[in-house]
Coordinates of C-alpha atoms and ligand atoms in Angstrom, one line a residue:
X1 CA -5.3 9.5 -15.2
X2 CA -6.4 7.1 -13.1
X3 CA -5.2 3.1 -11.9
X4 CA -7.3 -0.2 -11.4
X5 CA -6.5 -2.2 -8.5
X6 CA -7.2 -5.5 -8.5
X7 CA -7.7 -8.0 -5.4
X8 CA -6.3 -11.5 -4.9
X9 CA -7.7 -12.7 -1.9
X10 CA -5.6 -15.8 -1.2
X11 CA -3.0 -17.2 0.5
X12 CA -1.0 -20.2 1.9
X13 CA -1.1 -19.3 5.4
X14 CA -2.2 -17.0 7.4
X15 CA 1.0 -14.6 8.8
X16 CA 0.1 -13.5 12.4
X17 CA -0.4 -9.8 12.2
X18 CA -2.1 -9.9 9.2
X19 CA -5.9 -8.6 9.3
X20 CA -6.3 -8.0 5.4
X21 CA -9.1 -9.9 3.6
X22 CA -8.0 -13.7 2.1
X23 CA -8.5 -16.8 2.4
X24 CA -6.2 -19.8 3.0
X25 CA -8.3 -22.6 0.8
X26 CA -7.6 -22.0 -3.1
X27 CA -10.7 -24.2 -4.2
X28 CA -12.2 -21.4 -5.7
X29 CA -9.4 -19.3 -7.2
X30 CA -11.0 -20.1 -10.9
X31 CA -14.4 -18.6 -10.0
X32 CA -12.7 -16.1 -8.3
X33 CA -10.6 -14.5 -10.9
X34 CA -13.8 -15.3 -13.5
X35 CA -15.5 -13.1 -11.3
X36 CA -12.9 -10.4 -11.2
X37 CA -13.1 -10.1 -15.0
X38 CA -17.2 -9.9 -14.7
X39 CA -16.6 -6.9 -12.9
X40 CA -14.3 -5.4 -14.6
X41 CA -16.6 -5.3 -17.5
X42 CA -19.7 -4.7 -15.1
X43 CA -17.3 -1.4 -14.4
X44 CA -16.0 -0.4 -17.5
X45 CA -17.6 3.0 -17.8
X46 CA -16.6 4.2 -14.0
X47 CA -13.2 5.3 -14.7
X48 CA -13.5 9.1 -15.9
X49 CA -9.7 9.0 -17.5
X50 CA -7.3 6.3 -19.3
X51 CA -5.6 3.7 -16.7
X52 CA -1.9 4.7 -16.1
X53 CA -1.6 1.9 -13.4
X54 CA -3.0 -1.7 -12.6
X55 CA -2.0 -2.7 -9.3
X56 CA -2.3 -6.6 -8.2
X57 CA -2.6 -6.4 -4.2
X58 CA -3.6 -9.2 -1.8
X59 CA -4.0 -11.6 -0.1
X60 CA -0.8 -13.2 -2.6
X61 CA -1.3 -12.1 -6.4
X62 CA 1.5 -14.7 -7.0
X63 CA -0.4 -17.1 -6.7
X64 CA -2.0 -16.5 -10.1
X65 CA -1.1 -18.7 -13.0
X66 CA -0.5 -17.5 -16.6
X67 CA -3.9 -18.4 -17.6
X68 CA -5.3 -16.5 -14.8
X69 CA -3.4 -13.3 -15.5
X70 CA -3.6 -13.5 -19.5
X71 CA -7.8 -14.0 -18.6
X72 CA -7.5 -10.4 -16.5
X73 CA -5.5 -8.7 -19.2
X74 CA -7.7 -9.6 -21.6
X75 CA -10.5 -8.0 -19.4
X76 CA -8.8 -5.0 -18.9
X77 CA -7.7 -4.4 -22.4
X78 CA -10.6 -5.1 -24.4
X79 CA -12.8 -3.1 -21.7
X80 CA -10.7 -0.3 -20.6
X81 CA -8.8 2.5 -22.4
X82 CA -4.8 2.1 -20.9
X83 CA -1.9 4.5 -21.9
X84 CA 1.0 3.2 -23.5
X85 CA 3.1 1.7 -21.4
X86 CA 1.5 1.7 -18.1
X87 CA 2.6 0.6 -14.9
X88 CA 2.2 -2.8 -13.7
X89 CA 2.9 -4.1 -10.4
X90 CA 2.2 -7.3 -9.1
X91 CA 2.9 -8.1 -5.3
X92 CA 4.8 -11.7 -5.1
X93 CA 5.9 -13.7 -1.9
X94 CA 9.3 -14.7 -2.0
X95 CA 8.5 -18.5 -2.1
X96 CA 6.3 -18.4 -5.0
X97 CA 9.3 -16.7 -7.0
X98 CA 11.0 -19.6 -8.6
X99 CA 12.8 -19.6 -12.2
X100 CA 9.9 -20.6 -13.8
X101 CA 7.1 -18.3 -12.3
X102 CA 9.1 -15.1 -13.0
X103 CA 10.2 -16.2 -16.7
X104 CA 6.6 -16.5 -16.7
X105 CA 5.6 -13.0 -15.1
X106 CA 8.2 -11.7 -17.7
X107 CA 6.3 -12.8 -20.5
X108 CA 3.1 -11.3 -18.8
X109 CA 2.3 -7.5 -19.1
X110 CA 3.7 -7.4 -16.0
X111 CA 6.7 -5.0 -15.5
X112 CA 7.5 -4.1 -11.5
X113 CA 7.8 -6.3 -8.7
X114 CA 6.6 -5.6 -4.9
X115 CA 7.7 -8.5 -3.3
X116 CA 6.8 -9.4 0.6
X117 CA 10.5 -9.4 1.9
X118 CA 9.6 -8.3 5.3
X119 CA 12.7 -9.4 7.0
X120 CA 15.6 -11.2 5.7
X121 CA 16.0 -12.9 9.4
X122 CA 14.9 -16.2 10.3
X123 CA 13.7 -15.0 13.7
X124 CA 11.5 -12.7 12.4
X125 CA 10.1 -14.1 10.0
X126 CA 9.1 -16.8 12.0
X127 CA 7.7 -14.2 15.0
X128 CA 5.6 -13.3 11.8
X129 CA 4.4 -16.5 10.7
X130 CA 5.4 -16.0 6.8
X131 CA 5.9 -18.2 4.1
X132 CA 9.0 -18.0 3.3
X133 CA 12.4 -18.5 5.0
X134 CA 15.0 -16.0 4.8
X135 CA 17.1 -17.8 2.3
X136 CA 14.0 -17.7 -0.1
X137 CA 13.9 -13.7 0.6
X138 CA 17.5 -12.8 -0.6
X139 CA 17.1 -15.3 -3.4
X140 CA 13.7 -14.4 -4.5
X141 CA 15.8 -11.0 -5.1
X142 CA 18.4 -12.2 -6.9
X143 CA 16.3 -14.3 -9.4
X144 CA 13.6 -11.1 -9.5
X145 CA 16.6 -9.1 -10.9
X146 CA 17.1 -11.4 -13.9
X147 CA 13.5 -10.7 -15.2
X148 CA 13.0 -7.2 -13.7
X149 CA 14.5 -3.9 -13.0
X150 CA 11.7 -1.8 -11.3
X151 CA 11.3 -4.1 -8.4
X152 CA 10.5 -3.2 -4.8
X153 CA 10.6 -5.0 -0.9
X154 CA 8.4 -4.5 1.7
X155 CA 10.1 -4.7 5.2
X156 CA 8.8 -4.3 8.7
X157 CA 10.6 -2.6 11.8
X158 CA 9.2 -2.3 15.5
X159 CA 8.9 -6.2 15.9
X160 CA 9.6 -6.9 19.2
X161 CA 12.7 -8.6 20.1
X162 CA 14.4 -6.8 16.2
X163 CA 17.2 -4.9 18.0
X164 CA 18.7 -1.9 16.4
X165 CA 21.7 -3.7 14.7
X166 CA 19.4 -6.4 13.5
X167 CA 17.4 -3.7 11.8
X168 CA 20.4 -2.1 10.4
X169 CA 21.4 -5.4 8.8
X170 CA 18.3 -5.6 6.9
X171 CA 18.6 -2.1 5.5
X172 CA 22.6 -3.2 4.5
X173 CA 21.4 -5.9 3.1
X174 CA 18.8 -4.1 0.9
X175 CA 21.4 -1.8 0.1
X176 CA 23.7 -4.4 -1.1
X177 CA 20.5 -6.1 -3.4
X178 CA 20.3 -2.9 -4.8
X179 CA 16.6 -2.5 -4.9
X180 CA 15.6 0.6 -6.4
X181 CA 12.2 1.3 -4.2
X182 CA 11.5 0.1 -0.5
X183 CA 8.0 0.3 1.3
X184 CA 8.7 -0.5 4.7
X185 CA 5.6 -0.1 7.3
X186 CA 5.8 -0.4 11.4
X187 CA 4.3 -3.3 12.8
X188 CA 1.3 -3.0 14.2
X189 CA -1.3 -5.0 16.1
X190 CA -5.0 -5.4 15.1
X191 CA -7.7 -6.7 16.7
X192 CA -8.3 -10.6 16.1
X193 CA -5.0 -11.2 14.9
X194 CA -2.6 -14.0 16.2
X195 CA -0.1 -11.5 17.0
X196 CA -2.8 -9.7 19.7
X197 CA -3.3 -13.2 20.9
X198 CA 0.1 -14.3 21.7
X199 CA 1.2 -10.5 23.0
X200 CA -1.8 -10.4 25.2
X201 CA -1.1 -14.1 26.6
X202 CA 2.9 -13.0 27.0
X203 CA 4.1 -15.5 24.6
X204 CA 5.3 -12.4 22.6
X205 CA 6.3 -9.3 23.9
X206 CA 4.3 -6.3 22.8
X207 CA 5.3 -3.8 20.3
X208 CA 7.0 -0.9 21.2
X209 CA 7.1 2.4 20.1
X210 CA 9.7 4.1 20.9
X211 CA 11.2 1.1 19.0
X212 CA 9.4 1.5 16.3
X213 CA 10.2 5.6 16.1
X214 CA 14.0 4.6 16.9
X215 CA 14.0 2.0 13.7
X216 CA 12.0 4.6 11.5
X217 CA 14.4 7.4 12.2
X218 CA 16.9 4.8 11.0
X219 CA 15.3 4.0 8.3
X220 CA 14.8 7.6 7.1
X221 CA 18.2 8.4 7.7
X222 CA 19.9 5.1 6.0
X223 CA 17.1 5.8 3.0
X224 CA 18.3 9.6 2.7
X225 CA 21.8 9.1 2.4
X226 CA 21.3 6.3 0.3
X227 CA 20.0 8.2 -2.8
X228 CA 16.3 7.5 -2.4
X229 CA 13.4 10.0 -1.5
X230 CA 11.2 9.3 1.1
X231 CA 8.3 10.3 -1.0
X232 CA 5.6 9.3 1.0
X233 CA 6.1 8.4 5.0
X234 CA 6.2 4.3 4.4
X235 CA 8.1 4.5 0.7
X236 CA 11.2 5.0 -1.0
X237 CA 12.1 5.5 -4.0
X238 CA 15.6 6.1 -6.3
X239 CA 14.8 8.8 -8.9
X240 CA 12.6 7.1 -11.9
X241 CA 11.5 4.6 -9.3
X242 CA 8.7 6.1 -7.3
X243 CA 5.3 3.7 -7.0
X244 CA 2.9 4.6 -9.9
X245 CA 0.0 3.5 -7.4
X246 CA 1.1 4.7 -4.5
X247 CA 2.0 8.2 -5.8
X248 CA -2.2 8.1 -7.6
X249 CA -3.7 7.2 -4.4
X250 CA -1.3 9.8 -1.7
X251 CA -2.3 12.3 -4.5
X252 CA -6.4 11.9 -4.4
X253 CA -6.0 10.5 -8.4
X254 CA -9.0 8.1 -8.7
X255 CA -8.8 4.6 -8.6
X256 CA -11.5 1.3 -9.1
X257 CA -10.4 -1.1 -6.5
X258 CA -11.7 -4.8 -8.1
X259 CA -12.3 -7.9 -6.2
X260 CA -13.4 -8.8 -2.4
X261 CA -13.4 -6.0 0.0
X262 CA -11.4 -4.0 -2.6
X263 CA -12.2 -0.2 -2.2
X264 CA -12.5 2.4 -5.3
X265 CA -12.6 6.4 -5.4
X266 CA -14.4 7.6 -8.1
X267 CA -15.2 11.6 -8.4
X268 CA -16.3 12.1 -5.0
X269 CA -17.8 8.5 -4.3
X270 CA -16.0 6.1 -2.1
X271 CA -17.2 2.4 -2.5
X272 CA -16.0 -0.9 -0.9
X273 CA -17.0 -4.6 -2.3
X274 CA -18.2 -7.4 0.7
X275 CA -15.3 -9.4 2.5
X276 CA -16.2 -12.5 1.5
X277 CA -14.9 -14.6 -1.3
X278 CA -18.0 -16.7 -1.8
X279 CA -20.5 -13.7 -1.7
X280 CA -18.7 -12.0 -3.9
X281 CA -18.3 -14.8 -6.4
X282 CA -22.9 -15.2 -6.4
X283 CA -23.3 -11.8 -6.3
X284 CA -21.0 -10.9 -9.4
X285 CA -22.3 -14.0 -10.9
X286 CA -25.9 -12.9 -10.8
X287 CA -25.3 -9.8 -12.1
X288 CA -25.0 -7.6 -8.8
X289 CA -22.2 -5.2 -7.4
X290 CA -21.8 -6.3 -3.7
X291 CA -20.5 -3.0 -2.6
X292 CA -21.6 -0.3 -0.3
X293 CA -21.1 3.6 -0.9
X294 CA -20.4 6.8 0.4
X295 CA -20.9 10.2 -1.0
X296 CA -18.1 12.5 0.6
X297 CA -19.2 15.8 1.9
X298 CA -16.4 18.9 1.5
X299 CA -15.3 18.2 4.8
X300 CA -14.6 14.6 4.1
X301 CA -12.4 15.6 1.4
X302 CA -11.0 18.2 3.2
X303 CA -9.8 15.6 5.6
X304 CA -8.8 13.0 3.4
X305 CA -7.1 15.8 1.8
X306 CA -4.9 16.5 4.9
X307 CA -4.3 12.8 5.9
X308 CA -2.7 12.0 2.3
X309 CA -1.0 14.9 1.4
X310 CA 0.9 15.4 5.3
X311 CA 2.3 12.2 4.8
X312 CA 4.1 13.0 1.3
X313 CA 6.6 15.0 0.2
X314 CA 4.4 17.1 -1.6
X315 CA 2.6 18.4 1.4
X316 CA -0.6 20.3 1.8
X317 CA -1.0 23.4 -1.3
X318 CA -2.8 26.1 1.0
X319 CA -3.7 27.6 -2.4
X320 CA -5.8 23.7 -3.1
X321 CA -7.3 24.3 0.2
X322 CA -8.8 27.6 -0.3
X323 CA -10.1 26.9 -4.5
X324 CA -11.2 23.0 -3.5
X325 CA -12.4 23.3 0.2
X326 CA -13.4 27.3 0.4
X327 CA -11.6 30.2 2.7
X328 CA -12.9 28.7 5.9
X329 CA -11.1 25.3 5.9
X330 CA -8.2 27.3 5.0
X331 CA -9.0 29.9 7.6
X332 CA -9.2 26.7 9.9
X333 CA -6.2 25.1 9.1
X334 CA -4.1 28.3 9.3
X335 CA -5.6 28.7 13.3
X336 CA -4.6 25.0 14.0
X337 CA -1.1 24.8 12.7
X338 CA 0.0 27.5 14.4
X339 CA 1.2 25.2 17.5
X340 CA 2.8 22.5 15.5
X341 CA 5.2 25.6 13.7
X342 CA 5.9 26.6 17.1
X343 CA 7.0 23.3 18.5
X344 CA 8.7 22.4 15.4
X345 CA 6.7 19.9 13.9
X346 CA 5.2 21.3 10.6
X347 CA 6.7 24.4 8.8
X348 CA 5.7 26.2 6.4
X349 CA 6.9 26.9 2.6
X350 CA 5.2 29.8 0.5
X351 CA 2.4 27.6 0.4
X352 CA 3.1 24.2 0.9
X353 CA 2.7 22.8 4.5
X354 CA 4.8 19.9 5.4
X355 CA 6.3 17.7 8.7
X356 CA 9.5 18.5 9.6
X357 CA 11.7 16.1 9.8
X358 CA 10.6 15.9 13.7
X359 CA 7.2 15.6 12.8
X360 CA 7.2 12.8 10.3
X361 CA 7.0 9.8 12.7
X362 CA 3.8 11.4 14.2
X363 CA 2.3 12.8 10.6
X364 CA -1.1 10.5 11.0
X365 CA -1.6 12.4 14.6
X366 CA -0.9 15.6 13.4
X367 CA -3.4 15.1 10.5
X368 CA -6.0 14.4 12.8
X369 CA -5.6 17.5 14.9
X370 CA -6.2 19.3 11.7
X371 CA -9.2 17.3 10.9
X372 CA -12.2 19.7 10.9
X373 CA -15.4 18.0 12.1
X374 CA -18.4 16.5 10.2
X375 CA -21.5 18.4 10.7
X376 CA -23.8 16.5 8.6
Ligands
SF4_1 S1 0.9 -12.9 2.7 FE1 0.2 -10.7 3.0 S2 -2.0 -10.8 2.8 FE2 -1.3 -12.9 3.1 S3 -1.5 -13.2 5.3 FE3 0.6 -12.6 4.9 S4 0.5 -10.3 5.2 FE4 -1.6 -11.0 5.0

């Protein structure tokens, strides 16, 4: 099986710790999305295996109209072989979800909701320079639930200033909206972002870790006894409810990622299209793919392999290692886990290889330790 993901790379305004690729100036959302379905059909014949999942990622897919999405639906149908009943996700800003968008979105093929929540605090959300205002996050919800059941909120912890009880109050909250799936991400600061700008000139204090760790501990804890799975280290899911897309790409399924600067894995070829809107637009337009490719040697996949999997609940399959990679990267991995059983941090299951419960907050380090390296 395998998903399409498709990128929308605009938005109304810019939120400060954002470094993903959009722009803020719609003018040329209709040659955009023309030039989305071009390469969808430039694509078709990529995909080895039916599309299970079509994922709308940004930038702010709610921004699309009706006509925009029925034009990409069309693409995708008359192009692509998709199972019955596949999953659909579109990611929405709270402020674009109004009565009349979702009855909309209802009538579309659409059928689960990822909506930007991030907080449901004023203060926050203005720290974070978003949209929307925390009113327009609870009753973005509310409305959402009218047209749609699999729905889920992204929120962010470790912003500075969110104390612990603050943090608490939006899990309660999300509890009380009863929201079956929650993907909630630490907030962290990239280069050339208004949020390194105003941390580095001390207008906002920096971000802190052991704040972070203390709110994901929290998190995980209020998840747990809360009948969702923490399926993957950033999501959460109620039984049923686990993230079509996100489950394909922690797994290593392959996916074509459509659109500027959107990135596809395909057999063992990764691929990325150009970051910029207009390029994008004249290369499609003339014909041309503007993307740039890698072929992965074992070892990349081995690593890849490691990153994904330690962060899921599925873990690393010593058995995968040995038939996919050969006996010495499972020879390898064997000699460098040993100290991460001792202090605790991964254990060991027949043989599936996970992160404790001590080790999850530190998964992406521990990966890397088990990283073999590239001798090209
Ligand atoms: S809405 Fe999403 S993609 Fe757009 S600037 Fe904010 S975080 Fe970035």
């Amino acid at each position: 099986m395998s998903s399409l993901y498709i990128h929308i790379p605009f938005c109304k305004q810019a939120c400060h710790y954002c470094d993903f690729h959009f722009s803020t100036s719609l003018k040329h959302k209709g040659q955009l999305v023309q030039a989305i379905c071009k390469e969808l059909s430039m694509r078709k014949d990529e995909l080895p295996a039916a599309v299970e999942n079509i994922y709308f990622g940004g930038g702010t897919p709610s921004l699309l109209s009706e006509t925009d999405l029925n034009l990409i639906f069309k693409t995708i149908y008359s192009e692509y072989k998709v199972v019955n009943k596949p999953e659909i996700t579109l990611e929405a800003n709270p402020d674009d979800l109004d009565f009349d968008y979702l009855k909309m979105l209802s009538g579309t093929k659409v059928n689960r909701l990822s909506i930007g929540v991030q907080s449901f605090f004023e203060e926050d959300l203005k720290l974070m320079n978003r949209a929307h205002n925390a009113k327009e996050a609870e009753s973005s919800i509310l409305l959402a639930k009218q047209f749609f059941d699999n729905i889920s909120i992204d929120l962010i912890y470790g912003i500075p200033d969110m104390c612990v009880d603050r943090w608490k109050a939006n899990l309660a909250k999300t509890l009380e909206l009863d929201i079956p799936h929650i993907s909630s991400y630490a907030l962290t600061v990239e280069p050339n972002t208004a949020l390194k700008h105003f941390i580095d000139k001390e207008i906002i204090p920096p971000v802190d870790d052991d704040l972070a760790k203390l709110h994901f501990d929290i998190l995980v804890e209020t998840m747990q006894s809360n009948n969702f799975e923490n399926y993957e280290f950033s999501n959460f899911g109620k039984p049923g409810y686990f993230s079509q897309n996100n489950t394909a790409y922690w797994t290593g399924k392959f996916y074509l990622g459509i659109g500027p600067s959107a990135h596809s894995f395909v057999n063992t070829t990764r691929s990325w299209n150009i970051n910029n809107n207009s390029k994008y637009i004249k290369a499609i337009d003339a014909g041309e793919l503007p993307a740039e490719r890698e072929e992965l040697t074992t070892t990349d996949r081995y690593n890849e392999y490691i990153m994904t999997r330690l962060r899921t609940k599925w873990g690393v399959d010593l058995k995968v290692v040995e038939t996919e990679f050969g006996l010495n990267y499972a020879a390898y991995l064997m000699e460098h886990i040993q100290e991460f059983q001792q202090q605790g941090l991964l254990a060991l299951d027949k043989d599936i290889l996970r992160v404790t419960g001590e080790g999850k907050f530190l998964s992406d380090g521990i990966a890397s330790e088990l990283f073999m390296l590239n001798l090209k």
